[in-house]
Coordinates of C-alpha atoms in Angstrom, one line a residue:
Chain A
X1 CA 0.0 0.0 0.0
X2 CA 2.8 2.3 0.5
X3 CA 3.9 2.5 -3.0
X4 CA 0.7 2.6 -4.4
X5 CA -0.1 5.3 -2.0
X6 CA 2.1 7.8 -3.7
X7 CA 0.7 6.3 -7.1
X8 CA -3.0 6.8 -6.9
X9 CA -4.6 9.3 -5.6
X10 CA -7.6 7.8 -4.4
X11 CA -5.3 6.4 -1.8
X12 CA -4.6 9.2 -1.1
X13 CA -7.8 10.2 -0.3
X14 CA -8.8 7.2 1.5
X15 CA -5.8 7.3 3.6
X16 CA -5.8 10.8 4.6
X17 CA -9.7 11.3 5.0
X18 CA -9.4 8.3 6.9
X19 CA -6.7 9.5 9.2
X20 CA -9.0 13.0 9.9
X21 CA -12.3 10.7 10.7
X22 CA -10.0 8.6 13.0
X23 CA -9.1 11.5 14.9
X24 CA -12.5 13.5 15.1
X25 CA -15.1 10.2 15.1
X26 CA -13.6 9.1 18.8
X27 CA -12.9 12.7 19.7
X28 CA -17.0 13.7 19.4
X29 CA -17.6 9.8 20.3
X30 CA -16.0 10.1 24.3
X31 CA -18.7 13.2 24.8
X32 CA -21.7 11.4 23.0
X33 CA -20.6 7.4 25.4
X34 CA -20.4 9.7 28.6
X35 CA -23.4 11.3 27.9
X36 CA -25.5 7.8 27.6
X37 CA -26.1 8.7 23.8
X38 CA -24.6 6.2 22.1
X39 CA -27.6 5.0 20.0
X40 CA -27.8 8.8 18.2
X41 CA -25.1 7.9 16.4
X42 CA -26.6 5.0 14.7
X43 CA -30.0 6.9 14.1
X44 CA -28.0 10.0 12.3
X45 CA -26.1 7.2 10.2
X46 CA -29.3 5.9 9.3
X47 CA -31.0 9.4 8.2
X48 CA -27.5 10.0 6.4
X49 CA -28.0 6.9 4.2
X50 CA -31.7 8.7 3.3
X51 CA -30.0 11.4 2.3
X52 CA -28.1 9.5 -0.3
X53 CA -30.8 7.9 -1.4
X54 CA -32.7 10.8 -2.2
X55 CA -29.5 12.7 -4.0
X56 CA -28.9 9.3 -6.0
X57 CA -32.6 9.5 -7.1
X58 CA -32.8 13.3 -8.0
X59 CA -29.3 12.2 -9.7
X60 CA -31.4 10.1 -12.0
X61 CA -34.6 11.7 -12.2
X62 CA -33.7 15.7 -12.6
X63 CA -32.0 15.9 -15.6
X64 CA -29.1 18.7 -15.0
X65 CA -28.6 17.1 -11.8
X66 CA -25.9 14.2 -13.0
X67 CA -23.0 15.4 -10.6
X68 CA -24.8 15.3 -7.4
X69 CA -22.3 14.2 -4.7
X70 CA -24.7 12.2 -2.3
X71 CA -21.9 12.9 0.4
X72 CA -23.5 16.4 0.9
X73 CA -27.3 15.6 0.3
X74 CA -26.2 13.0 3.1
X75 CA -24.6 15.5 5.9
X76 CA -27.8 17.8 4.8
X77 CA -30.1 15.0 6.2
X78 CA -27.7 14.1 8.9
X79 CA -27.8 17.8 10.2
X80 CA -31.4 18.1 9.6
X81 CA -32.2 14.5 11.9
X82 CA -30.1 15.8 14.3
X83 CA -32.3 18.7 15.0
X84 CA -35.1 16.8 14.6
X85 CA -34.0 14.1 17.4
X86 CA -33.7 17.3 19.8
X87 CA -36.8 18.8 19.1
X88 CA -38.2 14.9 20.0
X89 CA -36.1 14.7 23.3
X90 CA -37.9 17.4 23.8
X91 CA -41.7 16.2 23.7
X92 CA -40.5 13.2 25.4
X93 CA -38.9 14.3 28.1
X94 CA -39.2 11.2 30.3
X95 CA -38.7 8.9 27.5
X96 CA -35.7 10.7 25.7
X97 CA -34.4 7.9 23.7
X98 CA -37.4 7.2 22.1
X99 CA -36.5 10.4 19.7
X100 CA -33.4 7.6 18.3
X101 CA -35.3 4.6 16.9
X102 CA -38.2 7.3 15.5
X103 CA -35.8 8.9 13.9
X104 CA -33.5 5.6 12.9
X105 CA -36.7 3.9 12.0
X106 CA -37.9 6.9 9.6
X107 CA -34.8 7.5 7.6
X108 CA -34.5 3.9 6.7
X109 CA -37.9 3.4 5.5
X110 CA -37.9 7.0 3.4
X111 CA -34.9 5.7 2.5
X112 CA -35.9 2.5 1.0
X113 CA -38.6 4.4 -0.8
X114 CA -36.3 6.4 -2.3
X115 CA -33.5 3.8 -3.1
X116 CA -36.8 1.9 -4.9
X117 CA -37.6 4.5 -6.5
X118 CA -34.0 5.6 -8.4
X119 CA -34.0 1.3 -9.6
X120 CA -32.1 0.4 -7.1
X121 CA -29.1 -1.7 -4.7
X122 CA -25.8 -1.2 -7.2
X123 CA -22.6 -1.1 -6.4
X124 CA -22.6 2.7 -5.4
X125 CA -24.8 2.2 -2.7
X126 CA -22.8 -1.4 -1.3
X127 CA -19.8 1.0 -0.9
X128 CA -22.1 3.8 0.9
X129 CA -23.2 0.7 3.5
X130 CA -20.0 -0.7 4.6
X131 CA -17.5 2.0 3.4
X132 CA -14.7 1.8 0.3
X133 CA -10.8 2.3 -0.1
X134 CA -11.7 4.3 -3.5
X135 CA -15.0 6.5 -2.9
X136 CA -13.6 9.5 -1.5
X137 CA -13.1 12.2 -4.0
X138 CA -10.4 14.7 -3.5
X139 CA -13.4 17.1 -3.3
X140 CA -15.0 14.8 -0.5
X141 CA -11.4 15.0 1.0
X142 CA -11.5 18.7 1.4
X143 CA -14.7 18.8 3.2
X144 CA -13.5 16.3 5.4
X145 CA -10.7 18.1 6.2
X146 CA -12.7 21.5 6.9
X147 CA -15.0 19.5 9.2
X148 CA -12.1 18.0 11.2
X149 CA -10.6 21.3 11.1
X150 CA -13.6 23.4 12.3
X151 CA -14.6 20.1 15.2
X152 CA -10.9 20.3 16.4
X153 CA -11.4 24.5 17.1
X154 CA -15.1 24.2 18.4
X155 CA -13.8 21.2 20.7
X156 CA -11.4 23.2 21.6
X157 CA -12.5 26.2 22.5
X158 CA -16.1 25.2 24.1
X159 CA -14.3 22.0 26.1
X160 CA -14.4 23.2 29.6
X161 CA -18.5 23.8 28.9
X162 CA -18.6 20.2 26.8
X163 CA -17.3 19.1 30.0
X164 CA -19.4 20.3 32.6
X165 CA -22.3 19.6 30.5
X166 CA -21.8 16.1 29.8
X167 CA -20.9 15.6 34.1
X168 CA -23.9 17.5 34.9
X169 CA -26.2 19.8 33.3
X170 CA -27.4 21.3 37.0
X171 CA -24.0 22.4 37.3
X172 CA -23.3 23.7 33.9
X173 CA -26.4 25.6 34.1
X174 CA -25.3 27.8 37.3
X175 CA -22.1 27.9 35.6
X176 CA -24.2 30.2 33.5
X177 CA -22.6 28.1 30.4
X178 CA -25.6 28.1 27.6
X179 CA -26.3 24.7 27.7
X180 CA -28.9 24.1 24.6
X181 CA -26.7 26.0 22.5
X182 CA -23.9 24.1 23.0
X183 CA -25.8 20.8 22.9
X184 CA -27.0 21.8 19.4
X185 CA -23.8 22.7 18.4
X186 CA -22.3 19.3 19.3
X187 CA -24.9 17.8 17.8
X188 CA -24.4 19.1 14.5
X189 CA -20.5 18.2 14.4
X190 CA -21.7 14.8 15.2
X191 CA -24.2 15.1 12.8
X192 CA -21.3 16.1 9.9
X193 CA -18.5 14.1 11.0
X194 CA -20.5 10.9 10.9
X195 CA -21.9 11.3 7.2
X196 CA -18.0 12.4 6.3
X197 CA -16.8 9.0 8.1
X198 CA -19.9 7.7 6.6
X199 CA -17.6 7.7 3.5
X200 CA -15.3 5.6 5.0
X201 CA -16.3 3.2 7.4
X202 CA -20.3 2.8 5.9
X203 CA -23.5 3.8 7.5
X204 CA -24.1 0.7 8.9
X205 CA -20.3 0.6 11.2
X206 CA -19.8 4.5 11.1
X207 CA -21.3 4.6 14.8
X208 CA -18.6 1.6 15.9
X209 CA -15.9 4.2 14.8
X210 CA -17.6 6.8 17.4
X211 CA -18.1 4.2 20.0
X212 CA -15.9 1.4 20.0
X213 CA -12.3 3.4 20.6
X214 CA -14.0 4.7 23.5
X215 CA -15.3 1.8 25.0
X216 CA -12.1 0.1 24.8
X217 CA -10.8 4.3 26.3
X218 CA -12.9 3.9 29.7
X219 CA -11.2 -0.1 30.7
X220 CA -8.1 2.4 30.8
X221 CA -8.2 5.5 31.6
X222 CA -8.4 7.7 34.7
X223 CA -9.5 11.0 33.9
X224 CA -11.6 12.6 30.9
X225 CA -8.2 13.9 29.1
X226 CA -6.8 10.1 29.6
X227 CA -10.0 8.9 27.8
X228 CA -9.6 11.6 25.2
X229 CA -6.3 10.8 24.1
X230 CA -6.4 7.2 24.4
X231 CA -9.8 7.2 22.0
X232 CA -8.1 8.9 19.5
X233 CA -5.2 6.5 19.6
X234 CA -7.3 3.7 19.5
X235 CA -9.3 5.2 16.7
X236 CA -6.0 6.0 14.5
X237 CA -5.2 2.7 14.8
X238 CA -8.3 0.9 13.6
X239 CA -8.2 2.7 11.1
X240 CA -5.0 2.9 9.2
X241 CA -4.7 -0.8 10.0
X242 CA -7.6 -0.8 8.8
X243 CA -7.8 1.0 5.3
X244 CA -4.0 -1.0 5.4
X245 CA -5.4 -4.3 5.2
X246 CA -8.8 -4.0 3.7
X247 CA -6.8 -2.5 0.7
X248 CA -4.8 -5.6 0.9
X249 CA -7.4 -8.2 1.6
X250 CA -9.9 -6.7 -0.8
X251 CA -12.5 -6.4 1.9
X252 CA -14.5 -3.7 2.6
X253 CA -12.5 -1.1 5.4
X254 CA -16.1 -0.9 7.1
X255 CA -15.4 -4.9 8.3
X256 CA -11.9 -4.6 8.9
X257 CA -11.3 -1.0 10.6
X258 CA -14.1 -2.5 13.0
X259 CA -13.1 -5.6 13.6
X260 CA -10.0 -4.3 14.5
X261 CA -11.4 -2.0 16.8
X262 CA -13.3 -4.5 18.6
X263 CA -9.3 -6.5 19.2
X264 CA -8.3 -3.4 20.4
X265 CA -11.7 -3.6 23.0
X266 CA -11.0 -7.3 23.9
X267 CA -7.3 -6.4 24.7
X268 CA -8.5 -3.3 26.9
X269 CA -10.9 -5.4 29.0
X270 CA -7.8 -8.2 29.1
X271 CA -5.7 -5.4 30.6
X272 CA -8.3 -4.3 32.9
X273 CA -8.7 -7.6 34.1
X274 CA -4.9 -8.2 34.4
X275 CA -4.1 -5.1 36.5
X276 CA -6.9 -6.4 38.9
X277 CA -5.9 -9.4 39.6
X278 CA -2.2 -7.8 40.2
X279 CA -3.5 -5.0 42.3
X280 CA -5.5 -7.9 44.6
X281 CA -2.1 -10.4 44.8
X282 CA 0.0 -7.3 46.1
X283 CA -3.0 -6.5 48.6
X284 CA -2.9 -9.7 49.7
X285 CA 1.0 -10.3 49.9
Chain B
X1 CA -33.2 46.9 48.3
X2 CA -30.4 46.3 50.4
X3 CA -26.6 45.6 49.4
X4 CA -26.0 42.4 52.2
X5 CA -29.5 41.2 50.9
X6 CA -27.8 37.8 48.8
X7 CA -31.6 36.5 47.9
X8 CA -34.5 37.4 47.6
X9 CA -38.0 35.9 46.7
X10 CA -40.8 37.6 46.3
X11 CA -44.6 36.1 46.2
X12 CA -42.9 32.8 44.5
X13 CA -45.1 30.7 43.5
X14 CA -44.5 27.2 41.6
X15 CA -46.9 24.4 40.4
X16 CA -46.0 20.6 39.6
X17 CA -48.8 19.7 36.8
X18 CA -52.0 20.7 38.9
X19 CA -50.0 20.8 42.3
X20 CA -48.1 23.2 44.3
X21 CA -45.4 23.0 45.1
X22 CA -44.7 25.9 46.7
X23 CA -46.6 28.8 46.9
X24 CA -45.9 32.8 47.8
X25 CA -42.8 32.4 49.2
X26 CA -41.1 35.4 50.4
X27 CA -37.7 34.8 51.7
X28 CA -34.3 37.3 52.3
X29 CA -30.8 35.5 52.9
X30 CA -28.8 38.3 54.2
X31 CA -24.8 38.3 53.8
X32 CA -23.2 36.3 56.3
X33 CA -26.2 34.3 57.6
X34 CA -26.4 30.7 57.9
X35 CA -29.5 29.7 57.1
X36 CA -31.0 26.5 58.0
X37 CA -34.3 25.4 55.3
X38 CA -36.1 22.8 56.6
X39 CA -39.4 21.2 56.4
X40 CA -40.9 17.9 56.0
X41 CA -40.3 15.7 53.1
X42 CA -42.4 16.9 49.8
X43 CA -42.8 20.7 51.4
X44 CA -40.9 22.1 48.8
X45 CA -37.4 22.4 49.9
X46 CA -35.1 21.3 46.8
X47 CA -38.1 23.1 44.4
X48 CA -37.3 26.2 46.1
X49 CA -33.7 26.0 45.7
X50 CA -34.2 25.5 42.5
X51 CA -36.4 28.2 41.7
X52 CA -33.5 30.5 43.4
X53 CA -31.0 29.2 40.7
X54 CA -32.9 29.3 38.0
X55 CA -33.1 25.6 37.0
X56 CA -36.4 26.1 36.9
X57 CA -38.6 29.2 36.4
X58 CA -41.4 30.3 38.8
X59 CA -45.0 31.1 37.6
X60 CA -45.6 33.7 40.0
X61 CA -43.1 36.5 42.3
X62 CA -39.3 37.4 41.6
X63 CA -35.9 36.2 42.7
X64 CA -33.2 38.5 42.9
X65 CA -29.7 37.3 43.1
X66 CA -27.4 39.6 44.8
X67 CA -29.7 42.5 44.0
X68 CA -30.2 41.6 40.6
X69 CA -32.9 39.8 39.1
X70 CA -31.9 36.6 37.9
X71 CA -32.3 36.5 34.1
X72 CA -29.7 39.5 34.3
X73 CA -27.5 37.5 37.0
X74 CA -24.5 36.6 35.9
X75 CA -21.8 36.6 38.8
X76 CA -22.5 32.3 39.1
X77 CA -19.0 32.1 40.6
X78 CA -20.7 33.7 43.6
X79 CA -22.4 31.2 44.3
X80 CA -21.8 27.4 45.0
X81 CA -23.9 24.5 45.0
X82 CA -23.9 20.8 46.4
X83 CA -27.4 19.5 45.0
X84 CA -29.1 16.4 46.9
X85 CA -27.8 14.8 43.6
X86 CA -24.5 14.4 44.1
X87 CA -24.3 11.4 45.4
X88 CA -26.4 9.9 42.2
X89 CA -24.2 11.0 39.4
X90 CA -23.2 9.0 36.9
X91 CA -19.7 7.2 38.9
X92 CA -18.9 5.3 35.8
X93 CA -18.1 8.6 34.7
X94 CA -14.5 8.9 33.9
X95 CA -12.7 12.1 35.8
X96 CA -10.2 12.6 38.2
X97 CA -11.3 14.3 41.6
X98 CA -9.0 17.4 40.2
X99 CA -10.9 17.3 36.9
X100 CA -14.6 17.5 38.7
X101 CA -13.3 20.4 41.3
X102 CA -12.0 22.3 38.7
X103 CA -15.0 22.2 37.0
X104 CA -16.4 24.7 39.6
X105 CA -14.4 27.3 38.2
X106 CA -15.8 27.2 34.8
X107 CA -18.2 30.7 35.2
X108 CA -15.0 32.6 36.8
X109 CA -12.9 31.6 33.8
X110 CA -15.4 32.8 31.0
X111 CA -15.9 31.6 27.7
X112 CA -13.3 31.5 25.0
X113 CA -10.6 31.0 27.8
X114 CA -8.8 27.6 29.2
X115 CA -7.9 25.9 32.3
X116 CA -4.4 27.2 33.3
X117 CA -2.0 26.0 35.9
X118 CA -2.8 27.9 39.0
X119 CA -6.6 26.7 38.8
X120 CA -4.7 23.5 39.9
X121 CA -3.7 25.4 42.8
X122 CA -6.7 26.8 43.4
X123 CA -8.1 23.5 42.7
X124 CA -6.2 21.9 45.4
X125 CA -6.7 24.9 48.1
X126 CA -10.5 23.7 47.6
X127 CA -9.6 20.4 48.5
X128 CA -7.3 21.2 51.4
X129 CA -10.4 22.9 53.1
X130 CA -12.5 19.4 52.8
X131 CA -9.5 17.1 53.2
X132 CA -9.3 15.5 50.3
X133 CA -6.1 16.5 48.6
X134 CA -4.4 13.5 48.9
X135 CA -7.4 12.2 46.6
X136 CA -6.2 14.7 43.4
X137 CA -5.6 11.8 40.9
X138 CA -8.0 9.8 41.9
X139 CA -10.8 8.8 39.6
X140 CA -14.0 10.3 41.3
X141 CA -15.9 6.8 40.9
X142 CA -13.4 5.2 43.1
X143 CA -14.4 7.3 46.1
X144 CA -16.9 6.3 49.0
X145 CA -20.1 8.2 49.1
X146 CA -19.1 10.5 51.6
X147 CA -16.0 11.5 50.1
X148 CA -17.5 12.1 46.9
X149 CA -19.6 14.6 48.9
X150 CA -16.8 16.4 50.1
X151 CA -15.5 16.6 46.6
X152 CA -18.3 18.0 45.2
X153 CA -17.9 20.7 47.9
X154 CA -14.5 21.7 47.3
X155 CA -16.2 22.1 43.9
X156 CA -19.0 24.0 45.3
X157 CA -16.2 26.3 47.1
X158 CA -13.4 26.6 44.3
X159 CA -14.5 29.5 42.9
X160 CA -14.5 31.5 46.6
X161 CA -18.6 31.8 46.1
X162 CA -19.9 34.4 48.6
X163 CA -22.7 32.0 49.2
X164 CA -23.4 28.0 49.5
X165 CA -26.1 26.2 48.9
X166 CA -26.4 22.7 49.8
X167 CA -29.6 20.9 49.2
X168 CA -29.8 17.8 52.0
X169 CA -25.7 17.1 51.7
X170 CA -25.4 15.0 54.5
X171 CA -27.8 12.2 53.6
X172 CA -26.0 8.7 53.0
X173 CA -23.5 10.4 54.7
X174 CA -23.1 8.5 58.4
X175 CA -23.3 9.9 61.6
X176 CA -19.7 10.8 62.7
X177 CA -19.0 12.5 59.3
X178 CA -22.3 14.5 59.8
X179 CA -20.3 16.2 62.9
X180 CA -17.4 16.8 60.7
X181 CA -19.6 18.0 58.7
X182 CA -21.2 20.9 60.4
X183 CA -18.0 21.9 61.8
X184 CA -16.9 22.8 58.3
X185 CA -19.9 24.4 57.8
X186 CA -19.1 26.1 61.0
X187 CA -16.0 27.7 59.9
X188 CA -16.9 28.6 56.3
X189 CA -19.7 30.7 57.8
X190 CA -17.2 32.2 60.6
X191 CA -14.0 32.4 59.4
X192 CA -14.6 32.8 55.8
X193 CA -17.2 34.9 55.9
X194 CA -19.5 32.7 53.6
X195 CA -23.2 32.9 53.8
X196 CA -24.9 29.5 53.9
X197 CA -28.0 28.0 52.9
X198 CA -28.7 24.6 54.1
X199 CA -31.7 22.7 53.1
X200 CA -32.3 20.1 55.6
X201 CA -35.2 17.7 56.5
X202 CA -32.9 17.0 60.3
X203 CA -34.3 19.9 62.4
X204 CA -33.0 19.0 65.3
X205 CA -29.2 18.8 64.3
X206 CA -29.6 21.8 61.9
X207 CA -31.1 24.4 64.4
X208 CA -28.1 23.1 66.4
X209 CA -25.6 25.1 64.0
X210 CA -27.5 27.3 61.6
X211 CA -27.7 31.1 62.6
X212 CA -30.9 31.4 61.0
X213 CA -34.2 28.9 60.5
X214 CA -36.4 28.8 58.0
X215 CA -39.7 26.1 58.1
X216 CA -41.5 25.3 55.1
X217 CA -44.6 23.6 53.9
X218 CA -45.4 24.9 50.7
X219 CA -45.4 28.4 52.0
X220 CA -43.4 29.8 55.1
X221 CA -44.7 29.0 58.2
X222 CA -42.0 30.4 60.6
X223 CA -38.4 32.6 59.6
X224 CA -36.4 34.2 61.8
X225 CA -32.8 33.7 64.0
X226 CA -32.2 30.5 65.6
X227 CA -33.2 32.1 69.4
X228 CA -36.3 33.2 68.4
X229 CA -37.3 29.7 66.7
X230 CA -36.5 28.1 70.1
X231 CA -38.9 30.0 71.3
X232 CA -41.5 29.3 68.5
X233 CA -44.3 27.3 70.1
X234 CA -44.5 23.9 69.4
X235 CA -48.0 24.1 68.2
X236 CA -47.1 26.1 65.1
X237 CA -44.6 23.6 64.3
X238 CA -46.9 20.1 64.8
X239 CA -49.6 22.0 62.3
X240 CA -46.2 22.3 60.1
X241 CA -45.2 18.9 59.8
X242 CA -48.8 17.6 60.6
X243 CA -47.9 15.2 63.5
X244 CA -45.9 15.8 67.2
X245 CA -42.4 16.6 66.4
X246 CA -40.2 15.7 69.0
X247 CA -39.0 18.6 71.8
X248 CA -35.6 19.4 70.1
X249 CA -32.4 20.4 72.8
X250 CA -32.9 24.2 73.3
X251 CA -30.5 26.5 75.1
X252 CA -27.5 24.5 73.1
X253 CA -24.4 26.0 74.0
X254 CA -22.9 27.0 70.2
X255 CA -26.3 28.7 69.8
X256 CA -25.4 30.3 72.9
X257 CA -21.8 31.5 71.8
X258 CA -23.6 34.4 69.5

């Protein structure tokens, strides 16, 4: 791959879009685990995939219309569900994660409608469901790039509030820090970076990419920073390993930057397990 | 209004659904008070608190907050908090003891601006006063009840508020803690200078220590210093709680001491 890395450039694009999404997907994914919102995630991925759906069918149908990038129509719909799961958390206040399968549930079954409708389950869409070394488009790779650039500053700047927020909204609210703007803020990167590592990793795994680093994160680490950091690295390395050896194995990267990740989880609980059983002999001895 | 007034509610009224929960409150927390709140369970206590900090917004009456009302208050690093739900966080959570004190100083460090090296300091000065800086590093789920509590004090007090409130903070916390308890409470009002509110549904042990009593049931049925509620007749106060309340230790020598 390392060769042919400086040979095509859809390597290229693969390999550094990837390297952005590995950094940005656990980043946004330790904030959505500690906040019990692991499931949104999966719902937004799902309303992304509508998204594409509906840009692949105006693609067909509108004539004029033949370029359409479904990455964008995607992180249109991705942003839009994620305002619409808020406004749901809303009217169900004591039933808050009912807004995900709604929402999950919805954007699959417009999106089947709409897959129907442009003739259907090619090739194109297989790639879109469990991600591909060579659908990223340099274009795709510059959005990716602006996203990961403008999560990294927001992240940032706003992380003491994220913080307090995600440990407890009484508090962040007499901190005076504006808690529902925030939130929406957040929930919009997550609602971006998941249709651009959507590219990637597929709809149906990008949520593993958000929640599986971290997982593997908490056996370790101490403090929120230590979980942070440790994410990331986990993250990195699912997924140039990853994009390395589905290249190589001619797999999809969706199957193996996940599968990976869930080695790196198995070794984390190992290691939890380990250091207990080492902190109980020297207790004992 | 007066300068030294810290809070004050005016004709506060709050419903639940059809019910309320409390209703026209008037209350003043003067500077340097140490208020006791108590009241039987259901009577309102934490609601009121809440209304005072503007989690949650009343139907009826005003709250000032250091003489200003609260949608226009924004000096939060003057006050400090320990809510009733402390102790029912989320301990899986993973932060170090320094990470969730420091958190307290979030409102004196403003947006747009990061944690620096001598809100460590200050972080640890916080901890210092509850005794818990040995526990720094220490992830905050790894901590006993009670010393959680005392963590999310230090929290409550890292930003040097000019008021504390602290809804029910000694329950799950056992007896001889309690005492350690107060006497903090004791020299954070005396030494420091910091005016306390203490919601509380122990009115025997409170009275014992606050400067200050408050009784609620919905509305106010008796405010005033801690002398003249030991004078209060005990008739008022079985109508309060609805059943005989047991005759608590008057004439107790720290009341005395003022």
């Amino acid at each position: 791959m390392i060769e042919s890395f400086f040979e095509y450039e859809f390597l290229q694009n693969a390999a550094l879009t990837g390297v952005m999404i590995g950094f940005v997907a656990p980043l946004l994914g330790v904030f959505i685990v500690v906040r019990r919102l692991s499931l949104i995630a999966d719902a937004l991925s799902h309303i992304t995939l509508t998204g594409i759906a509906a840009s692949l069918l105006l693609e067909k149908k509108v004539t004029g219309l033949n370029n359409l990038n479904p990455v964008y129509m995607g992180m249109v719909f991705s942003v839009g569900g994620a305002v619409l799961i808020e406004q749901l958390r809303k009217v169900y206040k004591h039933y808050e994660e009912l807004a995900i399968p709604i929402i999950l549930s919805g954007g699959i079954g417009l999106g089947v409608i709409l897959i129907s409708l442009a003739d259907g389950f090619n090739t194109d869409l297989f790639s879109y469901l469990f991600g591909s070394v060579t659908a990223v488009s340099r274009d795709n790779m510059w959005t990716v790039a602006i996203i990961t650039a403008a999560v990294l500053v927001i992240v940032i700047l706003f992380y003491k509030e994220l913080f307090v927020l995600s440990f407890d909204e009484e508090h962040a609210s007499i901190s005076g820090v504006n808690g529902k703007w925030i939130h929406f803020l957040f929930i919009v990167m997550v609602a971006l970076v998941i249709a651009s590592a959507m590219q990637i990793v597929g709809i149906l795994l990008v949520s593993a990419l958000m929640t599986l680093p971290v997982a593997a994160a908490l056996r370790i680490a101490r403090s929120f920073k230590q979980t942070i950091v440790l994410s990331i690295v986990f993250g990195e390395v699912a997924v140039i390993f990853g994009l390395f050896s589905s290249y190589h194995l001619s797999v999809p990267p969706g199957g193996t930057i996940v599968m990976l990740a869930i080695i790196q989880l198995i070794l984390a609980m190992g290691y939890k397990k380990i250091m207990a059983q080492k902190w109980l002999k020297g207790e004992t001895a | 209004m007066q300068e030294d007034n810290l809070v004050e509610i005016e004709n506060v009224s709050y419903k639940y659904e059809r019910q309320y929960a409390v209703k026209d409150v008037n209350m003043t927390i003067k500077s340097g008070q140490f208020l006791g709140l108590v009241g039987p369970n259901g009577s309102g206590k934490s609601t009121l608190i809440k209304l005072m900090l503007g989690l949650i917004k009343p139907e009826e009456g005003k709250v000032r907050l250091f003489g200003q009302p609260l949608r226009q208050f924004k000096r939060w690093q003057d006050i400090g908090f320990v809510s009733q739900k402390a102790s029912s966080f989320n301990s899986g959570f993973p932060a170090t003891v320094l990470e969730v004190v420091r958190m307290g100083l979030v409102s004196k460090i403003g947006t747009f601006k990061f944690f620096h090296k001598h809100h460590k300091q200050k972080t640890i000065e916080a901890l210092k006063t509850v005794d818990m800086e040995a526990y720094l590093h220490y992830n905050i789920g790894e901590l006993s009840g009670g010393q959680q509590q005392r963590v999310f004090i230090a929290r409550a007090l890292v930003s040097d508020p000019k008021l504390l409130i602290l809804d029910e903070p000694t329950v799950g916390v056992d007896a001889q803690h309690v005492a350690e308890f107060y006497h903090l409470l004791r020299k954070l009002n005396r030494e420091k200078g910091i005016t306390l509110l203490m919601v509380s549904h122990d009115i025997g042990t409170i009275t014992e220590h606050a400067t200050h009593v408050a009784c609620i049931n919905k509305t106010v049925h008796f405010h005033g210093d801690t002398q003249e509620y030991n004078e209060f007749d005990s008739e008022d106060l079985n109508h309060l709680y609805g059943h005989v309340v047991q005759q608590l230790s008057h004439n107790h020598p720290e009341v005395n001491e003022r």
